[in-house]
Coordinates of C-alpha atoms in Angstrom, one line a residue:
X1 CA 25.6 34.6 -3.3
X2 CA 27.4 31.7 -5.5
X3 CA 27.2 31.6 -9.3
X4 CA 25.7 28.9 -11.1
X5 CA 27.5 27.3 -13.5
X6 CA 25.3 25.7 -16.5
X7 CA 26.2 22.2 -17.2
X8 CA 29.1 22.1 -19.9
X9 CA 29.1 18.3 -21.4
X10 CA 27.2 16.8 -23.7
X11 CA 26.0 13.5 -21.3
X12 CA 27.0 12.6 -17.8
X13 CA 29.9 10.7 -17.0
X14 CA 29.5 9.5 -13.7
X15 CA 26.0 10.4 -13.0
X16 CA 24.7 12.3 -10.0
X17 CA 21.0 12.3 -10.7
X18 CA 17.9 10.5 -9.8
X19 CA 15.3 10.5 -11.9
X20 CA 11.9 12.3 -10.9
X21 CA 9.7 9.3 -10.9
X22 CA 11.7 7.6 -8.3
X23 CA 11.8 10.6 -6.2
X24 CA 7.7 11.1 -6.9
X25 CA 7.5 7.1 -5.9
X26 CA 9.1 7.8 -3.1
X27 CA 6.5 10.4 -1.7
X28 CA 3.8 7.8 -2.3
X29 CA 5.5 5.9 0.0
X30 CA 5.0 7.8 2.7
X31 CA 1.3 7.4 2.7
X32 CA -0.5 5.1 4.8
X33 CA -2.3 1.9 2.7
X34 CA -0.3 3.5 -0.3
X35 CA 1.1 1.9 -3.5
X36 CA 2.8 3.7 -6.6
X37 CA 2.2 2.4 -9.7
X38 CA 5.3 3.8 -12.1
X39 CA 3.6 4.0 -15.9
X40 CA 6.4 2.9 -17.9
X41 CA 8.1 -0.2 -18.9
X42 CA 9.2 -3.4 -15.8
X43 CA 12.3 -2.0 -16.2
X44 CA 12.0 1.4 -15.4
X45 CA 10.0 0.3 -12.5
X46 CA 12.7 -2.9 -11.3
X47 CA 15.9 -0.4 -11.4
X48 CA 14.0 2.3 -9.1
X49 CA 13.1 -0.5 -7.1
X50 CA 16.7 -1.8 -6.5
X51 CA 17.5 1.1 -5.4
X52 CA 15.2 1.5 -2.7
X53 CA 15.2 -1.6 -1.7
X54 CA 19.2 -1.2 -1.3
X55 CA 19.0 2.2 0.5
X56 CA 16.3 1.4 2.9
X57 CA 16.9 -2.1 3.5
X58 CA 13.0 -2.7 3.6
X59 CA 10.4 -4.6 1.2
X60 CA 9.3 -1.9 -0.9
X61 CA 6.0 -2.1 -2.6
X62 CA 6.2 -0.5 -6.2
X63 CA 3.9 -1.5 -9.1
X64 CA 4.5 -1.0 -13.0
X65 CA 1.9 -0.3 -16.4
X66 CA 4.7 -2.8 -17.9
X67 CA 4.6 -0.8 -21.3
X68 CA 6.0 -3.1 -24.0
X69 CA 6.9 -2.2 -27.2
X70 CA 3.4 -2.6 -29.4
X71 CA 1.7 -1.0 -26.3
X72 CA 4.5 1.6 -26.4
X73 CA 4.2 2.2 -30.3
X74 CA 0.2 1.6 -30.2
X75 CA -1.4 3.1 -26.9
X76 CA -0.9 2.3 -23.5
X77 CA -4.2 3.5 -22.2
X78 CA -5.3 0.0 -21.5
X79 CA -2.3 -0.7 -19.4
X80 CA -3.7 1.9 -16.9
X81 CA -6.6 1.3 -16.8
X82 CA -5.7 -2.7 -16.4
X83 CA -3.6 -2.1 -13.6
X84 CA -5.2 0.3 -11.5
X85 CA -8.2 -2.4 -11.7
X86 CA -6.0 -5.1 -10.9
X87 CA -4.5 -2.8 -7.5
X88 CA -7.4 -2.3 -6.6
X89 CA -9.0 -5.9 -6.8
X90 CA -6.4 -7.5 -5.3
X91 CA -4.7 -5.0 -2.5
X92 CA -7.5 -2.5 -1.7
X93 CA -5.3 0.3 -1.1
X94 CA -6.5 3.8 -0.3
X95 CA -3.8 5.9 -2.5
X96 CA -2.3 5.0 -5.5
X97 CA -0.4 7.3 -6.6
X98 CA 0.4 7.2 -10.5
X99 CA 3.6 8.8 -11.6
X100 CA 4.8 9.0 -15.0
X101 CA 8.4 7.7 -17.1
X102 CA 10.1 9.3 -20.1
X103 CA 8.6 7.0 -22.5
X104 CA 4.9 7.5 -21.5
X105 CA 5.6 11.2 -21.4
X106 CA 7.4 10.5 -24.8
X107 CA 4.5 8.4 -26.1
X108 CA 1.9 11.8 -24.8
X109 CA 0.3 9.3 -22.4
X110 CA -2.5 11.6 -20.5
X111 CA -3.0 9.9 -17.1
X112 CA -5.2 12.8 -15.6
X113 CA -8.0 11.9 -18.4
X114 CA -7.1 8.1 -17.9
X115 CA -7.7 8.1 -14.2
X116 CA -11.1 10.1 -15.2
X117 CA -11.9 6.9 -17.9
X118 CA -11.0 4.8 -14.8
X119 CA -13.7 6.5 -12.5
X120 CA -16.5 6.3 -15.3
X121 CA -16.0 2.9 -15.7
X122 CA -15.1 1.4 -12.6
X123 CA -17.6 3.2 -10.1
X124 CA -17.0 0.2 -7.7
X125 CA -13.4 1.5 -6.4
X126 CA -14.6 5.2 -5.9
X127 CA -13.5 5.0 -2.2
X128 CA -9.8 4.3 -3.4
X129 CA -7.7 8.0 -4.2
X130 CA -5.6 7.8 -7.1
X131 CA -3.1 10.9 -7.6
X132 CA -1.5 11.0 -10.8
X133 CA 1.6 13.5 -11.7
X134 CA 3.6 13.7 -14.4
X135 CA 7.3 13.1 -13.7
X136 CA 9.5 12.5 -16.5
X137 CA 12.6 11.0 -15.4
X138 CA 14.5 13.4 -18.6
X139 CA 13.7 16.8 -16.6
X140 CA 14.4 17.1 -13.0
X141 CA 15.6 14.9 -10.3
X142 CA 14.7 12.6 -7.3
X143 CA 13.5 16.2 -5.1
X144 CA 11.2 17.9 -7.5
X145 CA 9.5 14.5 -8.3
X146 CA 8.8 14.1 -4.8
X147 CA 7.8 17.5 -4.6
X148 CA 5.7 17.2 -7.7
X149 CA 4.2 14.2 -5.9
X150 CA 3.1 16.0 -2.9
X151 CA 2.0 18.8 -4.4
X152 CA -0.6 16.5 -6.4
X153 CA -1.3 14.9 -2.8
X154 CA -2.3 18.0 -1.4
X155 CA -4.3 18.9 -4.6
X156 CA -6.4 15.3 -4.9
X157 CA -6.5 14.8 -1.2
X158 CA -7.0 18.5 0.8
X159 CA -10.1 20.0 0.5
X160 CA -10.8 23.5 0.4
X161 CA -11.6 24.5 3.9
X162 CA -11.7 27.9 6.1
X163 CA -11.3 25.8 9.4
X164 CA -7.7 26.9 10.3
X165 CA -6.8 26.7 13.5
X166 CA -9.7 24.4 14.8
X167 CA -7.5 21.9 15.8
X168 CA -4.9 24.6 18.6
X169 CA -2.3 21.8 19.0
X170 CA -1.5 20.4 15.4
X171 CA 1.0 21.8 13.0
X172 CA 1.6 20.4 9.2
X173 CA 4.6 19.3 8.7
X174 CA 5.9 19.2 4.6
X175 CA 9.0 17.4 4.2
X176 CA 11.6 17.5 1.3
X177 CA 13.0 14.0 0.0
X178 CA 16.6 15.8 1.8
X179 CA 14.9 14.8 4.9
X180 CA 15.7 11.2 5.8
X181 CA 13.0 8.9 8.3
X182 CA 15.4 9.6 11.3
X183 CA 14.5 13.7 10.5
X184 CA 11.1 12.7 10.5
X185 CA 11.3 11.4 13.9
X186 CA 13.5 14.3 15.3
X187 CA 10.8 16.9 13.6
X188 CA 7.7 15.0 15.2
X189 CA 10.0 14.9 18.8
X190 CA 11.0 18.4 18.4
X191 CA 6.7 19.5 17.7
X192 CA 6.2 17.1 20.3
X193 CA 8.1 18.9 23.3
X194 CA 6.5 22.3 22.8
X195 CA 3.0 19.9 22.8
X196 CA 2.1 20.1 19.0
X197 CA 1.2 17.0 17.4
X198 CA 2.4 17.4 13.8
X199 CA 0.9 15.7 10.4
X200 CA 4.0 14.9 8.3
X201 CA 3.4 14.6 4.7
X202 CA 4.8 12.8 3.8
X203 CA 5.9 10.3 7.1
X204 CA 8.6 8.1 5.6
X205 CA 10.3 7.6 9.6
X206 CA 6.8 5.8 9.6
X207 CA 6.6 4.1 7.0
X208 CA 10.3 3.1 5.7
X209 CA 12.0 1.5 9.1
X210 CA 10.6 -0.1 12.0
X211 CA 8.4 -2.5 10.9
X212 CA 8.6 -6.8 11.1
X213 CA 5.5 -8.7 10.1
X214 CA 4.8 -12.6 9.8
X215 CA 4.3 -12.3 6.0
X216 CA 7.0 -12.3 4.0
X217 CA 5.9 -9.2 1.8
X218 CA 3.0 -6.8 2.2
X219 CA 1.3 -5.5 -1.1
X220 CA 0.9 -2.3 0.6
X221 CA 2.8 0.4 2.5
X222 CA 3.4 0.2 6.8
X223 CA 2.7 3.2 8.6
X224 CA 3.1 6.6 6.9
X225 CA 0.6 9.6 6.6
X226 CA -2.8 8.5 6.8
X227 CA -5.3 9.9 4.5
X228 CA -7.7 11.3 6.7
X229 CA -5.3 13.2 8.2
X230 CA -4.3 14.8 5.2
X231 CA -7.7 15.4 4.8
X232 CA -8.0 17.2 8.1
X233 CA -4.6 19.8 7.4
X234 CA -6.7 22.8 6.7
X235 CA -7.9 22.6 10.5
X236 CA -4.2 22.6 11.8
X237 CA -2.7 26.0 13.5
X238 CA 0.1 26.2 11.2
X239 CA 2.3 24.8 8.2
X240 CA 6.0 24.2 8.7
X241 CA 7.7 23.8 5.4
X242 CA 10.7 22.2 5.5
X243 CA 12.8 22.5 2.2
X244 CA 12.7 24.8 -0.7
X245 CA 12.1 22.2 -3.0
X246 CA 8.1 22.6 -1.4
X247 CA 7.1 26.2 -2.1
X248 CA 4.8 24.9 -4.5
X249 CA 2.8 22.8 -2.8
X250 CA 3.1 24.5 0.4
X251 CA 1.1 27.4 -2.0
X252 CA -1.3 24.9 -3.3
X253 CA -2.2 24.0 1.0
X254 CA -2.2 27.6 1.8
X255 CA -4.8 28.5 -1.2
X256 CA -7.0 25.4 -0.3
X257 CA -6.6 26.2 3.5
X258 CA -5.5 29.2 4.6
X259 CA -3.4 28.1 6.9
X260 CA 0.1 29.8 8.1
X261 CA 2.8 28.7 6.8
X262 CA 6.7 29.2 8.4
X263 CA 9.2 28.4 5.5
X264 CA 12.4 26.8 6.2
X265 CA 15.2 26.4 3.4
X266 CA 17.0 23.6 6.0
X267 CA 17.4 22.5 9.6
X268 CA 21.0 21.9 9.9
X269 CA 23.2 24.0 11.8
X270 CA 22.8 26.2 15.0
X271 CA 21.4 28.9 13.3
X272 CA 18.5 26.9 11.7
X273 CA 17.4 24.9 14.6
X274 CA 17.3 28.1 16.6
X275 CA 15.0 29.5 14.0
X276 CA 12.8 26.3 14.4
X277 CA 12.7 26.6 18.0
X278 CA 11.5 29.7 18.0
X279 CA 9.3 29.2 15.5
X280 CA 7.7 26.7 17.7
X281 CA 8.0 28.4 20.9
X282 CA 5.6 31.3 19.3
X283 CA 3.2 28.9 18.0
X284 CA 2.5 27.0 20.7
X285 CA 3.5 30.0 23.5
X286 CA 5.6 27.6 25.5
X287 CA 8.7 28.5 26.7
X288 CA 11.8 26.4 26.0
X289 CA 11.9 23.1 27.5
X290 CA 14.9 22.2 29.4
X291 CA 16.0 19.4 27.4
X292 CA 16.1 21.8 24.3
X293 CA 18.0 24.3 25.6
X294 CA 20.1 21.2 27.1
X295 CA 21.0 19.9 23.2
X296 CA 21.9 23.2 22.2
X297 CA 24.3 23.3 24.8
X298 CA 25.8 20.6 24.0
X299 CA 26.1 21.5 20.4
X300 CA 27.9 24.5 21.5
X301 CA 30.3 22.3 23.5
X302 CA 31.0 20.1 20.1
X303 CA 31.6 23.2 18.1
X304 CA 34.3 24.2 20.3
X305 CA 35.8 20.5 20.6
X306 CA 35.7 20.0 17.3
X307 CA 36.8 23.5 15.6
X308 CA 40.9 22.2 15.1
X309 CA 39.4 19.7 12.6
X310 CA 36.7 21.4 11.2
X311 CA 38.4 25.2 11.0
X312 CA 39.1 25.8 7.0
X313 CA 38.7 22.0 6.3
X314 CA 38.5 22.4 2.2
X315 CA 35.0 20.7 1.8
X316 CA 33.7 19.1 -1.5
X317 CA 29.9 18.8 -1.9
X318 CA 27.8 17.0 -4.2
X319 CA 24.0 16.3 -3.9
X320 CA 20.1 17.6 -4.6
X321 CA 19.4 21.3 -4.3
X322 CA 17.8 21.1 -0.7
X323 CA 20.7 18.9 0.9
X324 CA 23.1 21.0 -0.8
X325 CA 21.9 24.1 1.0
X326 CA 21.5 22.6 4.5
X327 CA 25.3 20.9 4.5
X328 CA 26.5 24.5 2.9
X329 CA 24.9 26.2 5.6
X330 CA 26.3 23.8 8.3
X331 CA 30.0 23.4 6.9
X332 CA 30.8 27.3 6.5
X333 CA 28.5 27.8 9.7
X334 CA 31.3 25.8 11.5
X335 CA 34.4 27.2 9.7
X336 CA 34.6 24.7 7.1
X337 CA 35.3 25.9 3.4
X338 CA 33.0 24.5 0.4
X339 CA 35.5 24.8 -2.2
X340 CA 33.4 22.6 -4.4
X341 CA 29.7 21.9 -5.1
X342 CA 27.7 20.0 -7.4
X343 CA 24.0 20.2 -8.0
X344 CA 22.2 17.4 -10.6
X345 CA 19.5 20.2 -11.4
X346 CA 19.3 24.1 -11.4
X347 CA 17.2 25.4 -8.7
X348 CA 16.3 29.0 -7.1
X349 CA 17.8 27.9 -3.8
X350 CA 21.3 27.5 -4.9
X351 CA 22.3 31.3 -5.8
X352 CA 21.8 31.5 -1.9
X353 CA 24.2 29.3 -0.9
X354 CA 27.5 30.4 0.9
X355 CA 30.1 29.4 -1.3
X356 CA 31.9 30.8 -4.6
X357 CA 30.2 28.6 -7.4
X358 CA 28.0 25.5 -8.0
X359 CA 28.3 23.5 -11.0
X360 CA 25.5 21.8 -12.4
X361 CA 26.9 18.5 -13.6
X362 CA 28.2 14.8 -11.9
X363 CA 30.2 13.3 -9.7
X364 CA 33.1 13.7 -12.5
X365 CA 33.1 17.5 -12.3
X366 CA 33.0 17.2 -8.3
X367 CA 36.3 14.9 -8.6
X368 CA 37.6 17.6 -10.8
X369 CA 36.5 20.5 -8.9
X370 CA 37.9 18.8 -5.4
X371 CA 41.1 18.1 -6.8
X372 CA 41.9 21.5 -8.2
X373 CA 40.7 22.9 -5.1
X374 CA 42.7 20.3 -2.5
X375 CA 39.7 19.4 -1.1
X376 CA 39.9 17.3 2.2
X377 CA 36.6 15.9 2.5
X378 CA 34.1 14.8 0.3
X379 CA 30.1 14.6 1.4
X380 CA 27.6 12.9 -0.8
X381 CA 25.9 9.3 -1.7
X382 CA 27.6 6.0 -1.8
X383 CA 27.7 6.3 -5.4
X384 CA 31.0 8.9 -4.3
X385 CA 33.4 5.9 -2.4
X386 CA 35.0 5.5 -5.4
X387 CA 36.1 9.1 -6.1
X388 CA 37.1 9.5 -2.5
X389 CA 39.5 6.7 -3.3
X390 CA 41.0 8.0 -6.0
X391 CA 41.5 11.0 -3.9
X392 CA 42.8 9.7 -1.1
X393 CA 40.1 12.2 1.3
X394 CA 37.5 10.7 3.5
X395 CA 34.1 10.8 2.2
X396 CA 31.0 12.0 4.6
X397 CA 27.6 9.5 3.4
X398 CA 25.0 11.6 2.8
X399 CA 22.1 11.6 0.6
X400 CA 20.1 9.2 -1.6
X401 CA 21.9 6.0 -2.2
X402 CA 23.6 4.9 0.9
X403 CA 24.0 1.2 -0.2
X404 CA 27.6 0.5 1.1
X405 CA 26.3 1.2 4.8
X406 CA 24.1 0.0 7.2
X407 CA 21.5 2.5 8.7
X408 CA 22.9 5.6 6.4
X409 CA 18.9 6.2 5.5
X410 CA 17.7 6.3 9.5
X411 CA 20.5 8.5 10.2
X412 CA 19.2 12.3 11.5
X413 CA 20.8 15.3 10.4
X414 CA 18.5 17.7 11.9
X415 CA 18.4 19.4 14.6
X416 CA 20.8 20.0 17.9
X417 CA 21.9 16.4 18.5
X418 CA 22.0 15.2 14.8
X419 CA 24.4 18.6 14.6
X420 CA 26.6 17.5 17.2
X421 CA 27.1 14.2 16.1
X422 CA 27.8 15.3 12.4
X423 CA 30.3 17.8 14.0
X424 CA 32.0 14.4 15.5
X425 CA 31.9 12.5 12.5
X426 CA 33.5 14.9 10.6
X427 CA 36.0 15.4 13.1
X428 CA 36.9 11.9 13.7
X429 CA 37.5 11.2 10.0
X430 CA 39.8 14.2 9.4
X431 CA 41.6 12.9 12.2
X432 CA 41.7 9.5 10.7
X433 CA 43.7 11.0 8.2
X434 CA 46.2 12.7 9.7
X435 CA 49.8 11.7 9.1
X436 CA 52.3 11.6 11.2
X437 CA 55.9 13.0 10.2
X438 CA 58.7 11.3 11.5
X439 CA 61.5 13.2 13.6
X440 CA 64.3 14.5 12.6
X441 CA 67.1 12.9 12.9
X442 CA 71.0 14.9 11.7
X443 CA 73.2 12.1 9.7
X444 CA 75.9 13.2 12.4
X445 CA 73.6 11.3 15.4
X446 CA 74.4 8.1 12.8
X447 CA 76.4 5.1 14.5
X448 CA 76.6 7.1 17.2
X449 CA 75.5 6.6 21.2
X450 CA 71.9 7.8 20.7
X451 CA 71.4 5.2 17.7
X452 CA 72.2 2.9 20.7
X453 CA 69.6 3.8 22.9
X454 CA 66.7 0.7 23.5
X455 CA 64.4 3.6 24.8
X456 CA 64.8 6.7 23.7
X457 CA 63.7 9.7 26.0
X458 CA 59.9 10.9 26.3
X459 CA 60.7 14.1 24.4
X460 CA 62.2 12.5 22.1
X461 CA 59.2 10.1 21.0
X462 CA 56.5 13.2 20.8
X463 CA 59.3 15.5 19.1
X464 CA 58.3 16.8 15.7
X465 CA 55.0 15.2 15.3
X466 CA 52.7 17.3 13.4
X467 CA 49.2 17.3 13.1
X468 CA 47.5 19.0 10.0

């Protein structure tokens, strides 16, 4: 059990955290026909923007209330109710979700009765869902907006229903913002070879890669959950939950539903993805496949290969609560020591994890923490290439931003392959920063015959190389 350290500074220095509205945006996103409309000021809604845009490399449609400062000092009711008429004249979406900012939550902005002002007066757009949640970006982070967001989703979207189990083959799927689109697609494969078709809520690996059109932007999302399959959960055969971050609104689908629900903190790691197999083998009452039990053996095989680098590697970790506890799990799982970690937010799931303490601060008190501790790897966002530089240690991408590399956002972590090839990436760059010691040489061999020599003997060239 670690110890959770409260945050000790006034402000952060070199921030770790993403604000909950961006992290509730980004659930929105993963709905089919979707739009989120930030309420708050352009800015607010152009920086989360760039970021997404940056990390995902794809056109990201994300509207604003563009909150000025008389509407700011005065009332910014119109602006919402303005804007959701304008969405829904021009774009005809069929969610829009509505998310809040620190300054309407400052101002005492109260979307829920807005959206019902909305309804009464616009009677013409009935047919489009709006889900409004209140995220201020001054408590939380990127993970419990988004799981504030699909929480609302469930509650706006999921009837109540006593139907579980109509449909035999199909699962629910709820995914944490840890879970990038390439873990989407490894959960829907994994569901997929046991024959379960799964609903992902939300389906970012369908809606944030993988998609060229002839028009330059679309005002709307591609791909991603569509509504009237969230509408049909409660007939599914049972919930898998994957993060803690969800308990919530995997309660909210259970009381609406009554569907099972398997709880998963994490798939990373042997241990987890065994769990998850089995969980699916009982539901479905399929054995195995093959090609399972195939990855897991090769994960084994990459655990032995790779256990010189990994063995007591001194591991620094920064990042959300949910991602925290799957790389945790996964780096002491394969010897590794977590000397350091850094959480942006306090959350139940972090007393659990399996190291000694985790700070609640930024990147500063991770630099800090690693270089008391000799750490020799790093694993976070792009936002940590600088502090592996200073350093001098590798850093592991990880996380949300990845803006320095292509494809970080697509990249799986779950599951037996993603395992194994996070087992050789870690590896390889421990390797990479091995250092060779040169031989030694006694002052007496100086000027003498073996100075002389144009090729000095095979043992000679390998002696006194040490790896470390």
């Amino acid at each position: 059990m670690a110890e959770v350290i409260k945050r000790s500074k006034p402000l952060s220095v070199d921030p770790l955290k993403t604000s909950s509205t961006l992290g509730a945006s980004l659930a929105f996103l993963g709905l089919q026909r979707a739009i989120p409309m930030m309420h708050g000021s352009q800015g607010c809604t152009a920086f989360g923007k760039v970021f997404l845009v940056r990390h995902f490399r794809e056109s990201i449609p994300l509207q604003t209330t563009a909150m000025d400062q008389i509407a700011t000092v005065m009332s910014a009711d119109e602006n919402v109710i303005e804007g959701l008429k304008t969405l829904c004249e021009k774009s005809g979406p069929d969610v829009i979700g509505l998310p809040t900012t620190g300054i309407a939550e400052t101002q005492g902005s109260d979307i829920h009765r807005l959206v019902r002002e909305f309804r009464a007066s616009h009677p013409q757009y009935a047919q489009v869902a709006i889900v409004p949640v209140n995220t201020p970006d001054y408590i939380g982070s990127l993970e419990s907006g988004f799981a504030l967001a699909v929480e609302a989703i469930i509650q706006t979207l999921v009837p109540h229903t006593r139907h579980a189990g109509r449909r035999r083959r199909q699962v629910n799927v709820l995914a944490s913002a840890a879970l990038t689109p390439g873990d989407i697609e490894v959960i829907r494969d994994w569901c997929e070879a046991f024959g379960l078709r799964a609903v992902v809520l939300p389906d970012l690996g369908d809606s944030l890669d993988g998609h060229l059109i002839e028009a330059e932007h679309s005002p709307l999302t591609l791909g991603g959950t569509p509504r009237e399959e969230i509408a049909a959960m409660g007939d599914s055969v049972a919930t898998l939950v994957i993060g803690d971050s969800l308990k919530r609104a995997a309660d909210e689908l259970h009381l609406r539903t009554e569907v099972p629900d398997y709880r998963f903190d994490h798939l990373m790691g042997l241990d987890a993805c065994d769990r998850f197999t089995q969980t699916l083998a009982e539901i479905s009452g399929i054995t195995v496949p093959a090609r399972i039990e195939r990855q897991r053996a090769q994960l084994q095989d990459a655990m032995v290969d790779s256990h010189f680098m990994t063995g007591f590697l001194r591991v620094g970790i920064a990042g959300e609560p949910d991602l925290l506890a799957g790389m945790t799990e996964f780096m002491t799982s394969n010897g590794c020591e977590v000397v350091t970690a850094v959480a942006p937010v306090r959350a139940e799931s972090l007393v659990r994890l399996r190291c000694a303490t985790v700070q609640i601060g930024d990147l500063q008190d991770l630099e800090q923490g690693a270089q008391s501790q000799h750490a020799q790897l790093l694993v976070g966002s792009a936002h940590l290439a600088p502090c592996a530089g200073r350093l001098g240690i590798p850093l592991l991408r990880a996380g949300f931003p990845q803006y320095d590399r292509l494809g970080g956002f697509a990249r799986p972590w779950v599951g037996y392959r993603a395992a194994r090839q996070a087992l050789f990436d870690i590896a390889n760059l421990v390797l990479e920063q091995h250092h060779d010691i040169p031989a030694y040489r006694s002052v007496f061999w100086s000027g003498g015959p073996r100075d002389r020599e144009d090729h000095p003997l095979p043992s000679q060239s390998r002696a006194g190389v040490v790896r470390h």
